[in-house]
Amino acid sequence: MAEQLQLEVLTPQKRVLPVETPWVTIPGSQGELGVLPEHIPLVTTVDTGILQYEQDGNRRRAAVHYGYAQVQGDRVTLLSGMVELSDEIDLERARNAEQRAREKLRELIAQQNEERNRLDKFEAKLRRSLVRQQAAQ
């Protein structure tokens, strides 16, 4: 029985990881997927989340942003549009991006609520006009 998996992580731009690991956790679109050596073969979609694996006795993490994973024998291949290893992430930049996204979402939700109120108002006007017409006939 094999004791290690061959994990390979690829993006269109580069080969991010070729590593041997005793386990890997993949952020599948249907939930987290743990893989050990001799796992059954499968292909799954990958959601935005944290890819975890062990390297040199240490838990490693990477941010994965959508893609596909294939488990076959003792090989795990992950294809993704973007992968960021934890030591490559600019934490301050990520926090600033979070703040900008939250502010924009607040604006869009406020606009959506205003539009919902306008929609409700005109649906009510339409109902009143239809009822008036029915009553007048």
JSON list of N, CA and C in Angstrom, two decimals, residues 39-43 71-73:
[
{"chain": "A", "resi": 39, "resn": "HIS", "atom": "N", "xyz": [-7.31, 6.01, -2.54]},
{"chain": "A", "resi": 39, "resn": "HIS", "atom": "CA", "xyz": [-8.68, 6.53, -2.63]},
{"chain": "A", "resi": 39, "resn": "HIS", "atom": "C", "xyz": [-9.30, 6.02, -3.93]},
{"chain": "A", "resi": 40, "resn": "ILE", "atom": "N", "xyz": [-10.62, 5.88, -3.95]},
{"chain": "A", "resi": 40, "resn": "ILE", "atom": "CA", "xyz": [-11.28, 5.45, -5.18]},
{"chain": "A", "resi": 40, "resn": "ILE", "atom": "C", "xyz": [-11.10, 6.53, -6.25]},
{"chain": "A", "resi": 41, "resn": "PRO", "atom": "N", "xyz": [-11.04, 6.15, -7.52]},
{"chain": "A", "resi": 41, "resn": "PRO", "atom": "CA", "xyz": [-10.90, 7.14, -8.58]},
{"chain": "A", "resi": 41, "resn": "PRO", "atom": "C", "xyz": [-12.14, 8.04, -8.65]},
{"chain": "A", "resi": 42, "resn": "LEU", "atom": "N", "xyz": [-11.91, 9.31, -8.92]},
{"chain": "A", "resi": 42, "resn": "LEU", "atom": "CA", "xyz": [-13.03, 10.24, -9.09]},
{"chain": "A", "resi": 42, "resn": "LEU", "atom": "C", "xyz": [-12.56, 11.50, -9.77]},
{"chain": "A", "resi": 43, "resn": "VAL", "atom": "N", "xyz": [-13.53, 12.21, -10.32]},
{"chain": "A", "resi": 43, "resn": "VAL", "atom": "CA", "xyz": [-13.34, 13.55, -10.86]},
{"chain": "A", "resi": 43, "resn": "VAL", "atom": "C", "xyz": [-14.40, 14.41, -10.21]},
{"chain": "A", "resi": 71, "resn": "VAL", "atom": "N", "xyz": [-8.76, 12.25, -8.95]},
{"chain": "A", "resi": 71, "resn": "VAL", "atom": "CA", "xyz": [-8.04, 11.32, -8.09]},
{"chain": "A", "resi": 71, "resn": "VAL", "atom": "C", "xyz": [-7.98, 10.02, -8.86]},
{"chain": "A", "resi": 72, "resn": "GLN", "atom": "N", "xyz": [-6.78, 9.53, -9.08]},
{"chain": "A", "resi": 72, "resn": "GLN", "atom": "CA", "xyz": [-6.62, 8.28, -9.82]},
{"chain": "A", "resi": 72, "resn": "GLN", "atom": "C", "xyz": [-5.40, 7.57, -9.25]},
{"chain": "A", "resi": 73, "resn": "GLY", "atom": "N", "xyz": [-5.63, 6.40, -8.68]},
{"chain": "A", "resi": 73, "resn": "GLY", "atom": "CA", "xyz": [-4.53, 5.69, -8.02]},
{"chain": "A", "resi": 73, "resn": "GLY", "atom": "C", "xyz": [-4.04, 6.54, -6.87]}
]
